[in-house]
């Protein structure tokens, strides 16, 4: 009997709850808990309507370890899927250690006051999870997540040595708003407005935010799009686990309207994450901005178009140079029709559900804290298409894109 407890009833939590509910052979009992129980109830009602399955719902403040421990003791899950926000990673890991339950998330821990994008605080839990005989799987979304598995799969099957890895993330979808973020605005804007960073010959090289641009001709009818160099957390674990890689970069596409709005918001101070006094009380401008922006969960019915996320890898196989491009294309409208969320939540929620399956089925096992690329990529790659994210691999004739 496998029991899973999902924490977080946002866009991603919704997708994972649906995907888990679609697989009663793996997820025998499901509980969805979040800060606002009514959001869990809406998702549970939608799942009941479309799949006929019951999902238990609970309220929990995941910032509070004792509340989490009480909930976990009551639900008795085999695995906790943390799909709340990165701020809750450590409290949920603490609660898992206290109750003896495996852990999974999709984003590295962040402190609310400073954006760091690093795995250090979670890697520090390795010995404690190892000692407790528990597994913590970090970053089981798309990027991080699927992209880490793509790199592991490429190294296992297509390269004797990888020289460069470029992770390329395109959202060619349109929600019709002049400015909205596709996932949690606070996390998204923190990520995009931070300095860029890439890895080259053993060093991290910093760039000004959104200052390095390239055009990539995306497949499947998407066509050429501007993309910008960002820092992204999966590079930290990938350069650690593949020290042979000489250069690693991460790219994301942005439309001109998004960039113009972001620049103005930055210039007027609305993206600040330090407290400012307003009418006698402290507010965090970025949190206030979040309250004004469309809820990412509401973008589903409006978003049309495709996403395309993949890895462009160069290196050597059988003493010959090789370029390999592996990617997934997802259609926003199809995701919405299936689970009621747009493709950004879908591409994150599906690998979270499959990562959970890998743990619950014992296909991936271990004691300690692990990133996705540390496990055998084959079972994940074999199944992810059936779970909703098929992949395509090509061998381009040029190194550069
Ligand atoms: N790896 C990837 O590819 C990838 C991509 C996108 C997103 N992500 C990550 O996925 C996670 C979820 O993103 P999302 O877009 O679903 O965010 P979201 O729509 O903002 O949902 C977050 C959910 O967490 C709940 N929550 C927040 N604080 C909580 C607390 N203290 N206790 C209990 N619940 C709490 C929220 O509750 P309320 O509704 O009450 O606020 C909400 O239901 C984030 O960590 C994000 O960084 C990963």
XYZ file of C-alpha atoms and ligand atoms in Angstrom:
449
model
C 0.000 0.000 0.000
C 1.681 3.238 -1.184
C 0.583 6.484 0.362
C 1.746 9.860 -0.937
C 1.318 13.265 0.675
C 1.510 16.212 -1.712
C 2.121 19.611 -0.090
C 1.201 22.681 -2.165
C -1.989 23.225 -4.124
C -0.704 25.653 -6.766
C -0.271 25.060 -10.491
C 2.338 22.324 -10.033
C 0.594 20.598 -7.111
C -2.549 20.377 -9.219
C -0.766 18.637 -12.101
C 1.057 16.172 -9.850
C -2.145 15.353 -7.957
C -3.899 14.638 -11.283
C -1.007 12.570 -12.632
C -0.739 10.563 -9.414
C -4.505 10.032 -9.389
C -4.273 8.694 -12.961
C -2.041 5.903 -11.635
C -3.915 4.047 -8.878
C -1.537 1.112 -9.442
C 1.313 3.267 -8.037
C -0.373 5.807 -5.784
C -2.861 3.805 -3.718
C -3.803 6.666 -1.403
C -3.339 10.376 -2.013
C -3.517 13.346 0.333
C -3.192 16.943 -0.841
C -2.358 19.517 1.835
C -1.651 23.214 1.543
C -1.872 26.472 3.430
C -5.324 27.183 1.966
C -7.411 24.002 2.238
C -10.107 25.319 -0.128
C -7.564 25.212 -2.990
C -6.941 21.524 -2.227
C -10.700 20.920 -2.177
C -11.137 22.427 -5.659
C -8.402 20.169 -7.073
C -9.789 17.104 -5.277
C -13.287 17.837 -6.655
C -11.896 18.172 -10.206
C -10.029 14.869 -9.838
C -13.162 13.160 -8.519
C -15.129 14.511 -11.474
C -12.673 13.536 -14.191
C -11.063 10.381 -12.727
C -13.521 9.210 -10.087
C -10.823 9.043 -7.409
C -10.934 10.356 -3.877
C -8.134 12.612 -2.697
C -8.011 13.508 1.000
C -7.376 17.203 1.670
C -5.831 18.928 4.680
C -4.634 22.370 5.762
C -1.016 22.755 6.817
C 1.408 25.592 7.350
C 4.561 24.041 5.948
C 6.728 26.708 7.604
C 5.956 24.993 10.921
C 7.698 21.670 11.553
C 5.352 20.550 14.400
C 2.294 21.054 12.141
C 3.964 19.050 9.397
C 4.976 16.293 11.791
C 1.412 16.003 13.133
C 0.016 15.810 9.589
C 2.586 13.228 8.460
C 1.925 11.098 11.566
C -1.785 11.211 10.802
C -1.545 10.501 7.037
C 1.343 8.004 7.363
C 2.698 8.544 3.836
C 5.643 6.666 2.334
C 6.699 9.827 0.522
C 6.147 13.577 0.895
C 6.129 15.563 -2.361
C 7.006 19.170 -1.605
C 5.275 21.280 -4.258
C 4.860 24.338 -2.056
C 7.524 27.022 -2.387
C 11.317 26.779 -2.075
C 11.033 28.526 1.316
C 9.487 25.361 2.788
C 12.148 22.863 1.633
C 14.064 22.666 4.895
C 11.071 22.547 7.242
C 9.546 19.727 5.169
C 12.885 17.888 5.102
C 13.099 18.274 8.891
C 9.589 16.867 9.288
C 10.424 13.928 6.996
C 13.496 13.133 9.098
C 11.468 13.321 12.306
C 8.793 10.970 10.952
C 10.946 8.633 8.831
C 9.468 9.444 5.404
C 11.100 9.882 1.961
C 11.161 13.403 0.444
C 10.928 14.919 -3.057
C 10.885 18.516 -4.333
C 11.220 20.523 -7.549
C 13.201 23.609 -6.502
C 16.221 24.300 -4.296
C 15.739 25.871 -0.859
C 15.533 29.654 -0.777
C 15.560 31.956 2.202
C 12.765 34.541 1.847
C 15.240 37.418 2.418
C 18.005 36.494 -0.039
C 17.897 34.762 -3.409
C 20.786 32.271 -3.520
C 19.824 29.475 -5.956
C 22.137 26.894 -4.438
C 21.832 23.344 -3.182
C 24.250 23.771 -0.259
C 21.659 23.980 2.541
C 19.904 20.837 1.272
C 23.076 18.865 0.505
C 23.971 19.443 4.157
C 21.107 17.070 5.032
C 22.789 14.158 3.231
C 24.271 12.480 6.302
C 21.068 12.798 8.283
C 18.965 11.231 5.512
C 21.592 8.529 5.010
C 21.645 7.702 8.715
C 17.851 7.561 8.813
C 17.807 5.230 5.775
C 15.739 7.763 3.830
C 15.892 9.160 0.316
C 15.510 12.846 -0.535
C 15.202 13.480 -4.288
C 15.940 17.120 -5.165
C 14.705 18.988 -8.218
C 12.260 16.505 -9.764
C 10.592 19.049 -12.065
C 11.548 19.867 -15.659
C 14.433 22.233 -15.167
C 15.784 21.118 -12.769
C 14.610 17.571 -13.186
C 13.977 16.302 -16.671
C 16.976 18.278 -17.946
C 19.254 16.520 -15.410
C 17.914 13.170 -16.632
C 18.507 14.221 -20.273
C 22.151 14.959 -19.441
C 22.583 11.656 -17.571
C 20.975 9.776 -20.471
C 23.158 11.559 -23.034
C 26.316 10.701 -21.081
C 25.264 7.067 -20.640
C 24.282 6.359 -24.247
C 25.715 8.975 -26.581
C 29.006 10.316 -25.218
C 32.326 9.020 -23.952
C 33.018 12.615 -22.904
C 30.767 15.677 -22.731
C 32.423 19.040 -23.412
C 29.552 21.519 -23.358
C 25.976 21.470 -22.092
C 23.458 24.189 -22.951
C 20.043 23.916 -21.312
C 17.517 25.711 -23.485
C 14.085 26.625 -22.144
C 11.497 28.164 -24.441
C 7.956 29.134 -23.609
C 6.400 30.163 -26.892
C 2.954 30.302 -25.324
C 0.821 33.441 -25.134
C -1.616 34.132 -22.262
C -2.829 37.422 -23.699
C -1.836 39.540 -20.664
C 0.777 42.290 -21.161
C 2.624 40.922 -18.097
C 2.134 37.773 -16.050
C 4.441 35.024 -14.837
C 3.857 31.377 -15.662
C 4.710 30.153 -12.204
C 4.895 31.739 -8.785
C 5.672 35.433 -9.581
C 7.916 35.912 -6.567
C 10.148 32.959 -7.439
C 10.051 33.692 -11.177
C 11.002 37.372 -10.871
C 13.727 36.633 -8.314
C 15.219 34.156 -10.788
C 15.022 36.396 -13.838
C 16.204 39.620 -12.203
C 19.254 37.947 -10.636
C 22.698 38.177 -12.275
C 23.398 35.590 -14.962
C 26.140 33.032 -14.414
C 27.668 30.261 -16.485
C 30.402 27.711 -15.972
C 33.581 27.687 -18.072
C 36.872 25.863 -17.534
C 36.323 25.395 -13.812
C 35.070 28.926 -13.072
C 31.691 30.548 -12.699
C 31.449 33.675 -14.840
C 28.933 36.322 -13.808
C 26.974 38.430 -16.297
C 24.618 41.363 -15.774
C 20.920 40.304 -15.640
C 19.581 39.443 -19.125
C 22.651 40.942 -20.823
C 23.660 37.912 -22.972
C 21.251 37.113 -25.788
C 21.216 34.496 -28.549
C 18.612 33.461 -31.109
C 17.675 29.780 -31.280
C 15.610 28.258 -34.074
C 13.216 26.054 -32.109
C 11.780 22.879 -33.622
C 8.179 21.812 -34.181
C 7.105 24.986 -35.950
C 8.062 27.292 -33.050
C 10.840 28.976 -35.049
C 13.518 31.515 -34.028
C 13.217 33.149 -30.595
C 15.434 35.443 -28.509
C 16.802 33.694 -25.460
C 18.850 35.061 -22.558
C 21.553 33.593 -20.382
C 20.439 33.021 -16.784
C 21.808 31.178 -13.801
C 19.787 28.091 -13.024
C 20.211 25.717 -10.115
C 20.620 22.432 -12.005
C 23.990 23.638 -13.311
C 25.394 23.440 -9.775
C 24.662 19.733 -9.403
C 25.476 18.905 -13.038
C 28.961 20.456 -12.948
C 29.574 18.617 -9.665
C 28.525 15.257 -11.075
C 30.093 15.740 -14.553
C 33.423 17.455 -13.860
C 34.533 16.713 -17.453
C 32.136 19.389 -18.794
C 34.107 22.479 -19.802
C 31.216 24.848 -20.330
C 27.642 24.832 -19.067
C 25.036 27.489 -19.720
C 21.295 27.958 -19.233
C 19.067 29.923 -21.614
C 15.457 31.059 -21.374
C 13.292 32.821 -23.949
C 11.464 36.034 -23.076
C 9.167 38.171 -25.188
C 9.764 41.889 -25.538
C 6.628 42.834 -23.570
C 7.726 40.730 -20.571
C 11.193 42.299 -20.611
C 9.927 45.860 -20.925
C 7.520 45.404 -18.005
C 10.210 43.756 -15.904
C 12.641 46.617 -16.554
C 10.067 49.212 -15.464
C 9.090 47.212 -12.370
C 12.783 46.872 -11.458
C 13.452 50.572 -12.083
C 10.645 51.644 -9.768
C 11.661 49.176 -7.054
C 8.704 46.805 -7.314
C 10.917 43.709 -7.568
C 12.777 44.422 -4.314
C 12.720 41.639 -1.726
C 13.796 43.768 1.239
C 11.102 45.289 3.499
C 10.014 48.895 2.947
C 7.749 50.962 5.209
C 4.316 51.698 3.753
C 1.622 53.492 5.775
C 3.170 52.465 9.056
C 3.841 48.806 8.234
C 6.546 46.861 6.509
C 5.823 45.402 3.099
C 8.011 43.482 0.636
C 7.481 45.124 -2.770
C 7.789 41.833 -4.704
C 5.173 40.186 -2.475
C 2.837 43.133 -3.051
C 3.440 42.852 -6.802
C 2.528 39.153 -6.600
C -0.841 40.136 -5.148
C -1.497 42.378 -8.169
C -0.434 39.974 -10.911
C -2.653 37.270 -12.390
C -2.523 34.012 -10.424
C -0.405 31.641 -12.557
C -3.067 29.004 -11.890
C -5.587 31.184 -13.748
C -3.506 31.333 -16.954
C -4.432 27.804 -18.026
C -7.571 28.523 -20.047
C -5.971 31.578 -21.742
C -2.571 30.200 -22.710
C -2.066 29.038 -26.274
C 1.067 27.702 -27.954
C 3.972 25.453 -27.090
C 6.898 25.037 -24.740
C 10.160 23.451 -25.844
C 12.766 22.581 -23.216
C 15.873 20.545 -23.887
C 19.631 20.118 -23.749
C 22.176 20.816 -26.505
C 25.289 18.796 -25.735
C 28.621 18.502 -27.537
C 31.469 16.091 -26.912
C 33.011 12.916 -28.199
C 31.811 9.376 -28.914
C 34.048 6.626 -30.333
C 36.794 9.199 -30.964
C 34.457 11.326 -33.104
C 32.991 14.737 -32.296
C 29.252 14.668 -31.691
C 26.402 17.110 -31.093
C 23.199 15.875 -29.454
C 19.945 17.789 -28.895
C 17.197 16.206 -26.802
C 13.971 18.039 -26.021
C 10.289 17.900 -25.224
C 7.560 19.969 -26.847
C 4.405 20.520 -24.840
C 1.195 22.215 -26.003
C -0.468 24.529 -23.463
C -4.011 23.832 -24.664
C -3.537 20.054 -24.477
C -2.220 20.281 -20.908
C -5.177 22.399 -19.900
C -7.634 19.979 -21.484
C -6.078 17.082 -19.564
C -5.447 18.474 -16.065
C -6.661 22.084 -16.019
C -3.170 23.682 -15.963
C -0.917 25.287 -18.561
C 2.283 23.661 -19.816
C 4.718 25.319 -17.364
C 2.967 23.675 -14.418
C 2.460 20.504 -16.460
C 6.116 20.100 -17.431
C 7.046 20.459 -13.735
C 4.240 18.374 -12.213
C 4.678 15.355 -14.473
C 8.363 14.665 -13.614
C 7.454 15.180 -9.946
C 4.829 12.429 -10.238
C 7.201 10.105 -12.110
C 10.044 10.850 -9.673
C 7.640 9.821 -6.894
C 6.859 6.629 -8.792
C 10.587 5.887 -9.129
C 10.923 6.095 -5.325
C 7.712 4.287 -4.399
C 8.422 1.430 -6.820
C 12.044 1.116 -5.690
C 13.320 1.716 -9.261
C 15.379 4.516 -7.764
C 16.629 3.828 -4.276
C 19.337 5.152 -2.026
C 19.997 6.645 1.369
C 20.783 10.336 1.534
C 20.111 13.456 -0.534
C 20.342 13.027 -4.307
C 19.913 15.005 -7.513
C 18.176 13.394 -10.468
C 21.305 12.696 -12.543
C 22.685 10.443 -9.804
C 20.152 7.730 -10.682
C 19.906 5.485 -13.744
C 18.160 7.669 -16.363
C 16.838 4.715 -18.382
C 13.640 3.832 -16.472
C 12.733 7.527 -16.265
C 13.346 8.097 -19.984
C 11.416 4.935 -20.865
C 8.324 6.002 -18.928
C 8.168 9.799 -19.150
C 6.583 9.761 -22.617
C 3.640 7.714 -21.366
C 3.264 10.073 -18.423
C 2.816 12.973 -20.848
C 6.258 14.351 -21.781
C 7.610 12.485 -24.827
C 11.141 13.394 -25.910
C 12.832 13.712 -29.253
C 16.554 13.308 -29.883
C 18.525 14.643 -32.836
C 22.194 14.722 -33.824
C 22.745 18.193 -35.347
C 25.623 18.531 -37.780
C 27.009 21.693 -36.138
C 28.458 22.226 -32.677
C 27.048 25.715 -32.366
C 23.438 26.798 -32.363
N 11.798 22.442 -11.515
C 10.954 23.087 -12.293
O 10.943 22.855 -13.512
C 9.986 24.078 -11.727
C 9.250 24.883 -12.597
C 8.260 25.717 -12.071
C 8.053 25.760 -10.693
N 8.824 24.995 -9.858
C 8.622 25.010 -8.394
O 7.384 24.363 -8.111
C 6.891 24.831 -6.866
C 5.402 25.154 -6.994
O 5.230 26.154 -7.985
P 3.767 26.677 -8.378
O 3.897 27.390 -9.656
O 2.784 25.584 -8.223
O 3.551 27.757 -7.212
P 2.156 28.356 -6.704
O 1.137 28.259 -7.782
O 2.471 29.659 -6.080
O 1.721 27.322 -5.562
C 2.408 27.188 -4.368
C 1.505 26.480 -3.389
O 2.212 26.312 -2.157
C 1.396 26.750 -1.092
N 2.174 27.268 0.016
C 2.957 28.374 0.044
N 3.462 28.533 1.268
C 2.987 27.528 2.029
C 3.132 27.157 3.384
N 3.887 27.876 4.236
N 2.484 26.073 3.820
C 1.712 25.328 2.987
N 1.540 25.632 1.695
C 2.161 26.714 1.227
C 0.562 27.843 -1.683
O -0.541 28.032 -0.831
P -1.489 29.340 -0.945
O -2.331 29.053 -2.129
O -2.218 29.365 0.329
O -0.567 30.524 -1.162
C 0.233 27.258 -3.055
O -0.831 26.370 -2.992
C 7.768 26.040 -6.507
O 8.721 25.631 -5.563
C 8.455 26.390 -7.794
O 9.695 27.014 -7.603
C 9.770 24.153 -10.354
